[in-house]
Coordinates of C-alpha atoms and ligand atoms in Angstrom, one line a residue:
M9 CA -51.5 -53.0 38.0
C10 CA -51.9 -51.9 41.6
G11 CA -55.1 -51.3 43.3
I12 CA -56.3 -48.5 45.3
I13 CA -59.4 -48.1 47.4
G14 CA -60.8 -44.9 49.8
Y15 CA -63.3 -44.3 51.7
T16 CA -64.7 -41.7 54.1
G17 CA -68.5 -41.6 55.8
T18 CA -70.4 -42.7 59.1
A19 CA -69.3 -46.8 59.0
N20 CA -66.4 -48.1 60.1
A21 CA -63.8 -47.8 57.0
I22 CA -61.7 -50.5 57.8
P23 CA -63.8 -53.4 57.1
K24 CA -64.4 -52.0 54.2
M25 CA -60.7 -51.3 53.0
M26 CA -60.4 -54.7 54.0
K27 CA -63.4 -56.1 51.7
G28 CA -62.2 -53.7 48.9
L29 CA -58.9 -55.0 48.7
S30 CA -59.2 -58.4 48.9
V31 CA -61.3 -57.8 45.7
L32 CA -58.3 -55.7 44.4
E33 CA -55.9 -57.9 44.7
Y34 CA -55.9 -59.8 41.4
R35 CA -54.5 -56.4 40.4
G36 CA -51.2 -57.0 42.3
Y37 CA -50.5 -59.0 45.2
D38 CA -46.7 -58.4 46.4
S39 CA -47.7 -56.3 49.3
V40 CA -50.7 -54.2 50.9
G41 CA -51.5 -51.4 53.3
I42 CA -54.0 -49.1 54.5
A43 CA -53.8 -45.5 56.4
A44 CA -56.7 -44.5 58.2
E45 CA -57.7 -41.1 59.7
R46 CA -58.9 -40.8 63.4
D47 CA -59.4 -37.8 65.3
S48 CA -57.1 -35.9 63.0
Q49 CA -54.5 -38.4 63.5
I50 CA -53.3 -40.5 60.4
Q51 CA -51.9 -44.4 61.2
I52 CA -50.7 -46.6 58.8
V53 CA -50.7 -50.0 58.5
K54 CA -48.7 -52.4 56.1
C55 CA -46.4 -55.0 55.0
K56 CA -45.1 -57.3 51.9
G57 CA -47.6 -60.2 51.3
R58 CA -51.4 -60.4 50.7
I59 CA -54.2 -59.4 52.3
G60 CA -53.8 -62.3 55.0
A61 CA -50.3 -60.8 56.0
L62 CA -52.0 -57.3 57.0
E63 CA -54.7 -58.7 58.5
E64 CA -52.2 -60.8 60.7
K65 CA -50.4 -57.3 61.4
L66 CA -53.6 -55.4 62.2
R67 CA -54.3 -58.1 64.9
D68 CA -50.8 -56.7 66.8
H69 CA -51.3 -53.2 65.7
P70 CA -55.1 -52.5 65.3
I71 CA -56.7 -49.5 63.9
E72 CA -59.8 -48.3 66.1
D73 CA -62.9 -47.5 64.5
C74 CA -62.4 -44.9 62.2
H75 CA -64.4 -43.4 59.1
C76 CA -61.4 -42.2 56.8
A77 CA -59.2 -44.2 55.0
I78 CA -57.4 -45.3 52.0
G79 CA -55.8 -48.5 51.0
H80 CA -53.6 -50.2 48.2
T81 CA -52.9 -53.7 47.1
R82 CA -49.4 -53.8 45.0
W83 CA -47.4 -54.9 41.8
A84 CA -44.1 -54.0 42.3
T85 CA -42.4 -51.9 39.7
H86 CA -40.1 -49.3 41.6
G87 CA -38.2 -51.2 44.1
G88 CA -38.9 -54.7 45.1
P89 CA -42.1 -56.4 47.1
S90 CA -40.9 -55.3 51.0
D91 CA -42.6 -53.5 54.1
K92 CA -40.9 -49.9 53.5
N93 CA -42.2 -49.9 49.6
A94 CA -45.3 -50.8 50.5
H95 CA -48.1 -48.2 50.2
P96 CA -49.6 -46.0 51.7
H97 CA -46.5 -43.8 51.7
R98 CA -46.3 -40.3 54.2
I99 CA -44.2 -37.4 53.8
G100 CA -45.2 -34.5 56.0
A101 CA -48.7 -33.8 55.8
V102 CA -49.1 -36.1 52.8
T103 CA -50.1 -39.9 52.9
L104 CA -50.7 -41.7 49.7
V105 CA -51.6 -44.8 47.6
H106 CA -51.0 -44.8 43.8
N107 CA -51.5 -47.0 40.8
G108 CA -49.3 -45.8 38.1
I109 CA -45.8 -45.1 37.3
I110 CA -44.4 -41.6 37.6
E111 CA -41.8 -41.8 34.7
N112 CA -39.7 -38.6 35.7
Y113 CA -39.2 -39.6 39.6
K114 CA -35.4 -39.8 39.2
D115 CA -35.5 -36.0 38.6
L116 CA -37.9 -34.9 41.0
R117 CA -36.7 -37.8 43.5
S118 CA -32.9 -35.6 43.4
S119 CA -34.7 -32.2 43.5
L120 CA -36.5 -33.2 46.4
A121 CA -33.6 -34.6 48.1
A122 CA -31.7 -31.5 47.5
K123 CA -34.2 -29.7 49.6
G124 CA -33.8 -32.3 52.4
V125 CA -36.5 -34.8 51.7
N126 CA -35.7 -37.8 53.3
F127 CA -36.5 -40.7 51.1
L128 CA -37.4 -44.2 53.3
S129 CA -38.3 -46.2 50.3
E130 CA -37.3 -46.9 46.8
T131 CA -40.6 -46.6 45.3
D132 CA -41.7 -43.2 42.6
T133 CA -45.1 -43.2 44.8
E134 CA -43.3 -41.6 48.0
V135 CA -41.5 -39.3 45.7
A136 CA -44.9 -38.5 44.4
A137 CA -45.8 -38.1 48.1
A138 CA -43.1 -35.6 48.5
L139 CA -43.8 -33.4 45.6
I140 CA -47.5 -32.6 46.8
N141 CA -45.9 -32.2 50.6
D142 CA -43.4 -29.5 48.9
C143 CA -46.5 -27.8 46.9
F144 CA -48.9 -28.2 49.9
F145 CA -45.9 -26.8 52.0
H146 CA -46.3 -22.9 50.3
L147 CA -50.2 -23.2 48.5
S148 CA -51.6 -24.8 52.2
D149 CA -54.4 -26.1 50.1
P150 CA -54.9 -29.7 49.3
V151 CA -56.5 -29.1 46.0
A152 CA -53.9 -26.4 44.7
S153 CA -51.0 -28.6 45.5
I154 CA -52.3 -31.3 44.2
R155 CA -52.6 -29.5 40.8
E156 CA -49.5 -27.8 40.9
A157 CA -47.8 -31.1 41.7
I158 CA -49.5 -33.3 39.0
E159 CA -48.2 -30.2 36.2
M160 CA -44.6 -31.6 37.3
M161 CA -45.3 -35.0 36.8
K162 CA -44.8 -37.5 33.8
G163 CA -46.5 -40.7 33.5
A164 CA -49.5 -42.2 34.4
F165 CA -51.1 -42.0 38.4
A166 CA -54.5 -42.7 40.1
F167 CA -53.5 -41.3 43.7
G168 CA -55.7 -41.6 47.3
I169 CA -54.6 -39.2 49.4
L170 CA -54.9 -38.0 53.2
F171 CA -54.1 -34.5 54.4
E172 CA -53.1 -33.8 58.0
G173 CA -55.6 -31.2 59.1
Y174 CA -58.1 -32.3 56.7
P175 CA -59.9 -35.0 58.8
G176 CA -62.9 -37.0 57.4
E177 CA -61.6 -36.1 53.8
V178 CA -60.0 -37.8 50.9
F179 CA -58.3 -36.7 47.9
A180 CA -57.9 -38.0 44.6
V181 CA -56.6 -37.8 41.1
R182 CA -56.1 -39.6 38.0
R183 CA -54.2 -39.2 34.9
G184 CA -53.7 -42.7 32.7
S185 CA -54.7 -45.1 35.5
P186 CA -58.3 -45.7 36.3
L187 CA -60.3 -44.1 39.0
I188 CA -63.6 -45.0 40.1
L189 CA -65.8 -43.0 42.6
A190 CA -68.9 -44.2 44.1
H191 CA -71.9 -43.1 46.4
G192 CA -73.4 -45.5 48.8
S193 CA -76.1 -44.8 51.5
D194 CA -73.1 -44.4 54.5
G195 CA -70.7 -42.4 52.3
Y196 CA -68.0 -42.2 49.5
Y197 CA -65.9 -44.4 47.6
L198 CA -63.0 -44.6 45.5
A199 CA -61.6 -47.8 44.0
S200 CA -59.6 -48.7 41.0
D201 CA -61.9 -51.1 39.9
M202 CA -65.9 -50.9 40.6
T203 CA -65.8 -54.6 41.2
A204 CA -64.3 -54.0 44.7
L205 CA -67.3 -51.7 45.8
L206 CA -70.1 -53.7 44.9
P207 CA -70.2 -54.9 48.4
F208 CA -71.3 -51.6 49.4
T209 CA -73.0 -49.5 46.4
K210 CA -73.8 -49.8 43.0
E211 CA -73.8 -45.7 41.9
Y212 CA -70.5 -44.9 40.5
Y213 CA -68.7 -41.9 38.6
A214 CA -65.7 -42.6 35.9
L215 CA -63.4 -39.9 37.3
K216 CA -61.9 -38.2 34.1
E217 CA -58.2 -37.5 33.2
N218 CA -56.7 -34.8 35.3
Q219 CA -59.9 -34.3 37.5
I220 CA -59.1 -33.6 41.4
V221 CA -61.8 -34.7 43.5
R222 CA -62.5 -34.3 47.4
L223 CA -64.4 -36.9 49.0
S224 CA -66.5 -36.1 52.3
S225 CA -69.0 -37.9 54.5
G226 CA -71.1 -34.7 53.4
G227 CA -70.5 -35.1 49.4
A228 CA -68.3 -35.5 46.5
K229 CA -66.6 -32.5 44.7
I230 CA -65.3 -32.7 41.1
I231 CA -62.5 -29.7 40.5
L232 CA -61.7 -29.3 37.1
S233 CA -58.4 -27.7 35.4
D234 CA -60.3 -24.3 35.5
G235 CA -61.1 -24.4 39.2
S236 CA -64.8 -25.1 38.9
K237 CA -66.4 -27.6 40.8
V238 CA -69.0 -30.0 39.5
T239 CA -70.9 -32.4 41.6
P240 CA -70.5 -36.2 39.8
E241 CA -72.9 -37.3 37.7
W242 CA -74.0 -40.9 39.3
K243 CA -74.3 -43.9 37.1
I244 CA -75.7 -47.3 38.4
T245 CA -73.7 -50.3 37.2
T246 CA -75.7 -53.6 36.0
M247 CA -72.6 -55.5 37.9
T248 CA -73.8 -57.5 41.0
P249 CA -71.8 -58.7 43.9
E250 CA -71.9 -62.0 42.8
S251 CA -70.4 -61.5 39.3
A252 CA -67.2 -60.5 41.6
Q253 CA -67.0 -63.8 43.8
K254 CA -66.3 -67.3 43.1
G255 CA -70.2 -68.4 43.4
G256 CA -69.0 -72.0 44.3
Y257 CA -66.2 -72.5 42.2
S258 CA -62.8 -73.4 43.3
H259 CA -61.4 -70.5 41.5
F260 CA -62.0 -67.4 39.7
M261 CA -60.5 -68.9 36.5
L262 CA -62.8 -72.2 36.5
K263 CA -65.8 -69.8 37.1
E264 CA -64.8 -67.7 34.3
I265 CA -64.3 -71.0 31.9
H266 CA -67.6 -72.2 32.9
E267 CA -69.1 -68.8 32.1
Q268 CA -68.1 -68.4 28.8
R269 CA -71.4 -70.2 27.4
E270 CA -73.5 -67.1 28.9
A271 CA -70.6 -64.7 27.7
A272 CA -70.7 -65.5 24.1
V273 CA -74.0 -65.1 24.0
K274 CA -74.0 -62.1 25.7
S275 CA -71.1 -60.9 23.3
V276 CA -73.1 -61.8 20.0
S277 CA -77.2 -61.2 20.8
P278 CA -77.2 -57.4 20.8
R279 CA -75.5 -57.4 17.6
I280 CA -77.6 -59.4 15.9
D281 CA -80.9 -57.8 14.1
K282 CA -84.4 -59.2 13.4
N283 CA -83.7 -61.1 10.6
G284 CA -80.5 -63.1 12.2
L285 CA -77.9 -60.5 10.7
P286 CA -74.9 -58.8 11.9
D287 CA -76.1 -55.2 12.9
F288 CA -73.7 -53.2 15.2
S289 CA -76.1 -49.9 15.3
S290 CA -76.7 -50.3 19.2
D291 CA -72.7 -49.5 19.6
G292 CA -73.1 -46.4 16.7
I293 CA -71.8 -48.4 13.9
D294 CA -74.0 -48.1 10.7
K295 CA -72.9 -50.4 7.3
D296 CA -71.5 -47.0 6.0
F297 CA -68.6 -47.3 8.5
W298 CA -68.1 -51.1 7.6
K299 CA -68.0 -50.3 3.4
K300 CA -65.2 -47.6 3.9
I301 CA -62.9 -50.1 5.6
K302 CA -59.5 -50.8 3.2
A303 CA -57.2 -52.4 5.4
I304 CA -57.1 -53.4 9.2
Q305 CA -54.4 -53.0 11.9
I306 CA -55.2 -54.9 15.0
V307 CA -53.3 -53.8 17.8
A308 CA -53.3 -55.4 21.5
C309 CA -51.1 -57.3 23.8
G310 CA -50.9 -61.3 25.1
S311 CA -53.9 -63.2 25.1
A312 CA -56.1 -60.2 23.1
M313 CA -53.5 -60.2 20.3
H314 CA -53.8 -63.6 20.1
A315 CA -57.8 -63.1 19.9
G316 CA -56.8 -60.7 17.1
L317 CA -55.0 -63.2 15.4
V318 CA -58.5 -65.5 15.0
G319 CA -60.2 -62.0 14.2
Q320 CA -57.5 -61.6 11.3
R321 CA -58.4 -64.9 9.9
M322 CA -62.1 -64.1 9.6
L323 CA -61.4 -60.6 8.8
E324 CA -59.2 -61.7 5.3
D325 CA -61.4 -64.9 4.8
L326 CA -65.0 -63.6 5.0
A327 CA -64.6 -60.0 4.4
K328 CA -61.5 -59.9 2.3
V329 CA -60.0 -56.8 4.3
P330 CA -56.1 -56.9 4.7
T331 CA -55.6 -57.3 8.3
T332 CA -52.3 -56.9 10.3
V333 CA -51.9 -57.6 13.7
H334 CA -49.7 -55.9 15.9
I335 CA -48.0 -56.4 19.6
A336 CA -48.9 -53.2 21.1
S337 CA -45.7 -52.7 22.8
E338 CA -44.1 -52.8 19.2
F339 CA -46.7 -50.5 17.2
R340 CA -45.2 -47.1 17.6
Y341 CA -41.5 -48.6 16.7
H342 CA -42.2 -49.9 13.6
P343 CA -45.5 -48.2 12.8
P344 CA -47.4 -49.8 9.4
M345 CA -48.4 -47.6 6.5
L346 CA -51.6 -46.3 7.5
P347 CA -53.3 -45.5 4.2
E348 CA -56.3 -44.0 3.6
G349 CA -59.3 -46.0 4.4
S350 CA -57.2 -48.0 7.5
L351 CA -58.8 -48.7 10.8
V352 CA -57.1 -49.6 13.7
V353 CA -59.0 -51.9 16.0
V354 CA -57.3 -52.4 19.8
I355 CA -58.2 -55.0 21.9
S356 CA -58.7 -55.1 25.4
Q357 CA -60.5 -57.0 28.0
S358 CA -59.4 -54.2 31.2
G359 CA -59.3 -51.2 28.7
E360 CA -56.5 -49.9 30.7
T361 CA -53.5 -51.6 28.8
A362 CA -50.7 -49.1 28.8
D363 CA -49.2 -50.2 25.7
T364 CA -52.5 -50.8 23.9
L365 CA -53.3 -47.3 25.1
A366 CA -50.2 -46.0 23.5
A367 CA -51.0 -47.5 20.3
L368 CA -54.3 -46.0 20.3
R369 CA -53.3 -42.4 21.1
Y370 CA -50.3 -43.2 18.3
A371 CA -53.4 -43.8 15.6
K372 CA -55.5 -41.2 17.0
E373 CA -52.2 -38.7 16.5
N374 CA -51.9 -39.4 13.1
G375 CA -55.6 -39.5 12.1
V376 CA -56.7 -42.7 11.4
P377 CA -60.0 -44.0 12.5
T378 CA -59.8 -46.2 15.7
L379 CA -62.3 -48.8 17.1
A380 CA -62.1 -50.6 20.5
V381 CA -63.5 -53.6 21.1
V382 CA -63.1 -53.8 24.9
N383 CA -65.1 -55.0 27.8
A384 CA -64.4 -53.5 31.0
V385 CA -67.2 -50.3 30.5
E386 CA -66.0 -46.4 31.0
T387 CA -62.5 -47.3 30.9
T388 CA -59.8 -45.1 29.3
I389 CA -59.6 -47.3 26.0
A390 CA -63.4 -47.4 25.9
R391 CA -63.5 -43.5 26.0
E392 CA -60.7 -42.5 23.8
A393 CA -61.2 -44.6 21.1
D394 CA -63.7 -43.2 18.1
R395 CA -65.7 -46.5 18.3
R396 CA -66.4 -48.9 20.8
I397 CA -67.8 -52.3 21.4
Y398 CA -68.1 -53.9 24.4
T399 CA -67.5 -57.7 24.7
F400 CA -70.1 -58.0 27.7
A401 CA -68.1 -60.7 29.4
G402 CA -68.9 -59.2 32.6
P403 CA -66.2 -59.0 35.1
E404 CA -63.2 -61.2 35.0
I405 CA -61.0 -61.6 38.2
A406 CA -58.5 -64.3 37.4
V407 CA -55.5 -62.8 36.2
A408 CA -55.3 -65.4 33.2
T409 CA -57.9 -64.5 30.9
T410 CA -60.5 -66.9 29.5
K411 CA -64.0 -65.3 28.7
G412 CA -62.4 -62.2 27.9
Y413 CA -60.3 -63.8 25.3
C414 CA -63.6 -65.9 23.9
T415 CA -65.6 -62.7 23.8
Q416 CA -63.1 -60.9 22.0
A417 CA -62.7 -63.9 19.6
T418 CA -67.1 -64.2 19.0
V419 CA -66.9 -60.4 18.5
L420 CA -64.2 -60.2 16.0
W421 CA -66.0 -63.1 14.1
L422 CA -69.1 -61.4 13.9
I423 CA -67.4 -58.0 12.5
A424 CA -65.8 -60.0 9.9
A425 CA -69.3 -61.5 9.1
A426 CA -70.6 -58.1 9.5
I427 CA -68.0 -56.5 6.9
A428 CA -68.6 -59.2 4.2
H429 CA -72.3 -59.2 4.6
T430 CA -72.5 -55.3 4.1
T431 CA -69.8 -55.3 1.3
G432 CA -71.6 -58.2 -0.7
K433 CA -69.5 -61.0 0.4
L434 CA -71.3 -63.0 2.3
D435 CA -75.4 -63.4 0.8
D436 CA -77.8 -63.4 3.6
A437 CA -77.8 -66.8 4.2
R438 CA -74.4 -67.3 5.2
A439 CA -74.1 -64.5 7.2
R440 CA -77.1 -65.8 8.8
N441 CA -75.4 -69.5 9.3
I442 CA -72.5 -67.5 11.2
T443 CA -74.7 -65.3 13.5
Q444 CA -76.6 -68.5 14.2
S445 CA -73.6 -70.6 14.7
L446 CA -71.9 -67.8 17.2
L447 CA -75.6 -67.4 19.2
K448 CA -76.2 -71.1 19.5
D449 CA -73.5 -73.7 18.3
V450 CA -70.8 -71.8 20.0
P451 CA -72.4 -72.3 23.4
A452 CA -73.6 -75.7 22.7
A453 CA -70.1 -76.8 21.9
I454 CA -68.7 -75.2 25.1
E455 CA -71.3 -77.1 27.0
K456 CA -70.1 -80.1 25.6
M457 CA -66.5 -79.6 26.1
L458 CA -66.9 -78.6 30.3
K459 CA -68.2 -81.9 30.2
L460 CA -64.8 -83.4 29.5
E461 CA -63.5 -82.9 32.4
N462 CA -61.9 -85.9 33.5
Q463 CA -59.7 -86.0 30.2
Y464 CA -58.6 -83.0 30.7
H465 CA -57.4 -84.0 34.3
K466 CA -55.9 -87.2 32.5
I467 CA -53.8 -85.1 30.0
A468 CA -52.7 -82.6 32.9
R469 CA -51.5 -85.8 35.0
N470 CA -48.8 -86.3 32.2
L471 CA -47.8 -82.9 31.2
I472 CA -47.0 -81.9 35.3
N473 CA -44.0 -84.3 34.6
H474 CA -42.3 -82.5 32.1
E475 CA -40.4 -79.3 31.7
H476 CA -40.9 -78.7 28.0
V477 CA -44.7 -78.7 26.1
F478 CA -45.0 -77.8 22.7
Y479 CA -48.4 -76.8 21.3
I480 CA -48.8 -77.2 17.0
G481 CA -51.3 -76.4 14.9
R482 CA -52.0 -75.1 11.2
G483 CA -54.0 -71.7 10.3
I484 CA -56.5 -70.6 13.0
D485 CA -55.2 -73.7 14.8
Y486 CA -51.5 -71.9 15.1
A487 CA -53.2 -69.0 16.5
L488 CA -55.1 -71.2 19.0
S489 CA -51.8 -72.6 19.7
M490 CA -50.5 -69.7 20.7
E491 CA -52.9 -69.0 23.4
A492 CA -52.7 -72.4 24.8
A493 CA -49.3 -71.9 25.0
L494 CA -49.4 -69.0 27.0
K495 CA -52.1 -70.2 28.9
L496 CA -50.1 -73.3 30.3
K497 CA -47.1 -71.1 31.0
E498 CA -48.3 -68.3 32.6
I499 CA -50.8 -70.3 35.4
S500 CA -48.8 -73.6 35.7
Y501 CA -45.0 -72.4 35.1
I502 CA -44.1 -75.5 32.6
H503 CA -42.8 -73.9 29.5
C504 CA -44.5 -74.4 26.5
E505 CA -44.1 -73.2 23.3
A506 CA -46.4 -73.0 20.0
Y507 CA -45.3 -73.8 16.8
A508 CA -46.6 -73.6 13.3
A509 CA -47.0 -77.3 12.6
G510 CA -45.0 -77.2 9.4
E511 CA -42.2 -75.3 11.0
L512 CA -41.2 -77.7 13.6
K513 CA -38.8 -79.7 10.9
H514 CA -37.1 -76.0 10.5
G515 CA -35.1 -76.4 13.9
T516 CA -37.3 -76.9 16.8
I517 CA -37.9 -80.7 16.3
S518 CA -34.3 -80.8 17.8
L519 CA -35.8 -80.6 21.4
I520 CA -37.9 -83.6 21.0
E521 CA -36.9 -86.1 22.9
P522 CA -38.8 -89.7 23.7
G523 CA -41.8 -88.7 26.0
T524 CA -41.8 -85.0 25.3
P525 CA -45.5 -83.7 25.4
V526 CA -47.3 -82.4 22.1
I527 CA -50.5 -81.5 21.7
A528 CA -51.6 -80.6 18.3
I529 CA -54.7 -78.8 17.4
C530 CA -56.7 -79.5 14.2
T531 CA -60.1 -77.5 14.0
E532 CA -59.6 -77.4 10.1
K533 CA -60.8 -80.4 7.6
E534 CA -58.3 -79.4 5.2
L535 CA -55.7 -79.0 6.8
F536 CA -55.7 -82.5 8.7
E537 CA -53.5 -84.3 6.6
K538 CA -50.9 -81.8 6.7
T539 CA -51.0 -81.7 10.6
E540 CA -51.1 -85.6 10.7
S541 CA -47.7 -86.1 8.9
N542 CA -46.3 -83.3 11.2
I543 CA -47.3 -85.3 14.2
R544 CA -46.1 -88.5 12.7
E545 CA -42.4 -86.5 12.2
V546 CA -42.4 -85.8 16.3
R547 CA -44.1 -89.5 17.3
S548 CA -41.5 -91.3 15.5
R549 CA -38.9 -89.2 17.4
G550 CA -40.5 -90.1 20.7
A551 CA -43.6 -87.5 21.3
Q552 CA -46.1 -88.4 23.4
V553 CA -48.7 -86.6 21.2
T554 CA -52.3 -85.2 22.5
L555 CA -54.8 -84.5 19.6
I556 CA -57.6 -82.0 20.0
C557 CA -59.2 -82.3 16.8
R558 CA -62.9 -82.3 15.2
E559 CA -64.6 -85.1 15.9
D560 CA -65.5 -85.9 12.1
L561 CA -62.0 -86.9 11.1
A562 CA -60.9 -90.5 10.1
I563 CA -57.4 -90.6 12.4
P564 CA -55.7 -93.5 12.3
A565 CA -55.1 -95.3 15.6
D566 CA -51.5 -94.6 15.9
S567 CA -51.7 -90.8 15.6
A568 CA -51.9 -90.3 19.3
D569 CA -51.9 -91.3 22.6
E570 CA -55.0 -89.2 23.5
I571 CA -57.8 -87.8 21.5
V572 CA -60.1 -84.4 22.8
S573 CA -62.8 -84.6 20.0
L574 CA -64.3 -81.2 19.1
P575 CA -68.4 -81.1 18.0
T576 CA -68.5 -80.2 14.8
D577 CA -71.7 -78.2 14.0
S578 CA -70.1 -75.4 12.6
D579 CA -66.6 -74.1 12.0
E580 CA -67.3 -71.8 14.9
A581 CA -68.6 -74.4 17.5
T582 CA -65.3 -76.4 16.7
V583 CA -62.9 -73.4 17.1
F584 CA -64.6 -72.2 20.3
A585 CA -64.7 -75.6 21.6
A586 CA -60.8 -76.1 21.1
I587 CA -60.8 -72.7 23.3
L588 CA -62.4 -74.1 26.0
A589 CA -60.3 -77.6 26.0
I590 CA -57.0 -75.7 26.2
Q591 CA -58.0 -73.5 29.0
Y592 CA -59.1 -76.5 30.6
I593 CA -56.1 -78.5 30.3
A594 CA -53.8 -75.5 31.4
Y595 CA -56.4 -75.0 34.6
E596 CA -56.0 -78.6 35.5
T597 CA -52.5 -78.5 34.7
A598 CA -52.0 -75.9 37.3
L599 CA -54.0 -77.3 39.8
L600 CA -52.4 -80.6 39.8
L601 CA -49.2 -78.8 40.7
G602 CA -50.7 -76.7 43.4
C603 CA -50.2 -73.3 41.6
D604 CA -51.6 -70.0 43.0
I605 CA -54.5 -70.2 39.8
D606 CA -55.9 -66.9 39.7
R607 CA -52.7 -65.3 41.0
P608 CA -50.0 -66.5 39.1
R609 CA -46.5 -65.2 40.2
N610 CA -45.1 -61.8 38.3
L611 CA -48.7 -61.2 37.1
A612 CA -51.1 -58.8 37.6
K613 CA -54.3 -58.6 35.9
S614 CA -54.3 -54.8 34.5
V615 CA -51.0 -54.2 33.2
T616 CA -51.0 -50.3 33.2
V617 CA -47.2 -49.8 32.6
E618 CA -45.1 -49.7 29.3
Ligands
F6R13 C1 -53.1 -63.5 29.5 C2 -53.7 -62.3 29.9 C3 -52.8 -61.2 29.1 C4 -53.7 -60.1 28.6 C5 -53.2 -58.6 28.4 C6 -54.0 -57.7 27.6 O1 -54.0 -64.9 30.2 O2 -54.8 -62.4 30.3 O3 -52.1 -61.7 28.4 O4 -54.5 -60.7 27.4 O5 -52.4 -58.7 29.1 O6 -54.9 -57.5 28.8 P1 -55.7 -56.7 28.2 O7 -57.1 -57.6 27.4 O8 -56.9 -56.2 29.5 O9 -55.6 -55.5 27.4

């Protein structure tokens, strides 16, 4: 949550700030600001609203060409969205932008207020600025002051800092929140996410915990905790500037829905050997590792947790490994028994989700091996887990995940096949069927489902007239229903609940009235008869039913008002086809309602607070 950026070099910093912030907006978008240094003077322009509001403000308060600046786009935590709570914050010689949360800010604020600091905002960030300024007052050295100040801070932070008296220099530090440094032909950069820097450079370094960095137009120096200085070891990202742009689509979400064809293939192909069998050796995972697993605890949030539910089904069905799925924010309060042979699998698109990270750390503290299924490379979760499997979905910009979720599910499916094959529960032929299906049938099914846009639009036309919608399903379709309901809720703001189809009659069916939309998912042939009975129960009470189901089912004509047919080339193809349909229905609904699809209200892409 929140995006920060910084630059120092030979070019004008302001256009770079604006461009980078517009990419970072997905991390938070309720206020925005920049601080620029020119001729040793620091000028701040900030406001409530999005980048457009800042552009307008800059027309009235222009910043002349400058070569050193920091910028911020905010997702409010401490203090509501307002001009005064917008970053950067300045106290004395220190001007800073912050991503994260200072948990002990209240205590720090009282002691600084007692020393005479006059706070202008309600933010924890201003307290951080005051604390660093207080340290700077007696140490007179930026790096030493940052180090002393962060010793006193609890919580997560990535700071970009300008110090008065240090023209042309940007300082930064991180703990818990991400921070990327980059090196371009015209200077040095920092940002919360490499995607913001792709328009300028491909050379990056992911700053490590507690490392302090000092950037000037002449170089980047990392200062380690013992005071020694090192030069970053730059790497080249494979991401392209296009990957962080809409590429002709009206929304990132639509683009990312379409990208699932390729993403699904990219997520599994490096893990299939020349004999067509699952093989994770390129991730440093050998067969012995899979053989030792006796139980799996999957821990994740939101859609990633829903992908975990799909994975659970496969891990238990195919690999016969007892698997439990936990909401990450609850994991520590009711920690499961973690007997010998347990593996904790954390799933995260962003690799920075605070709740998931906390669960990962808990597992590590308890000596349990950990594996991260993660998309964003070199992120905290990817780095801290004992092992990591990247989902290779590419940058996901829309706040609502689509290709991130899809590739988490494909990777988990393949992990289940790998364990099942290694432990003799699947023979070569069946294991090969699964890999080929993931590699070929799934993208083909996605392609097919992308063509049903008109049908999704028709379904959406009905949904927009209702305040409440239900998704129902049994087995894996209940897991898909949960994801479908979340997707619809978060981007269209229509209340939607997922129910295990058989559970409705135990209470919730009382909410069904004439016209209530119920969307039933049926990807499993054996379960259709029972799901159909549940559909009849709601239809006889007036529900309007949309059925998303296998095309090979004999569906009585009076079962549903609308039927979305799913290809049945393989089980995998059917499930991923259903995923495409539920995402697209949510998208079309939000589109018709005129919602801000890529940036739904109150949300942010990367949830770095607990
Ligand atoms: C919903 C959505 C969220 C994320 C959740 C976990 O569309 O995107 O529910 O799935 O916040 O995020 P990651 O996967 O980044 O840990």
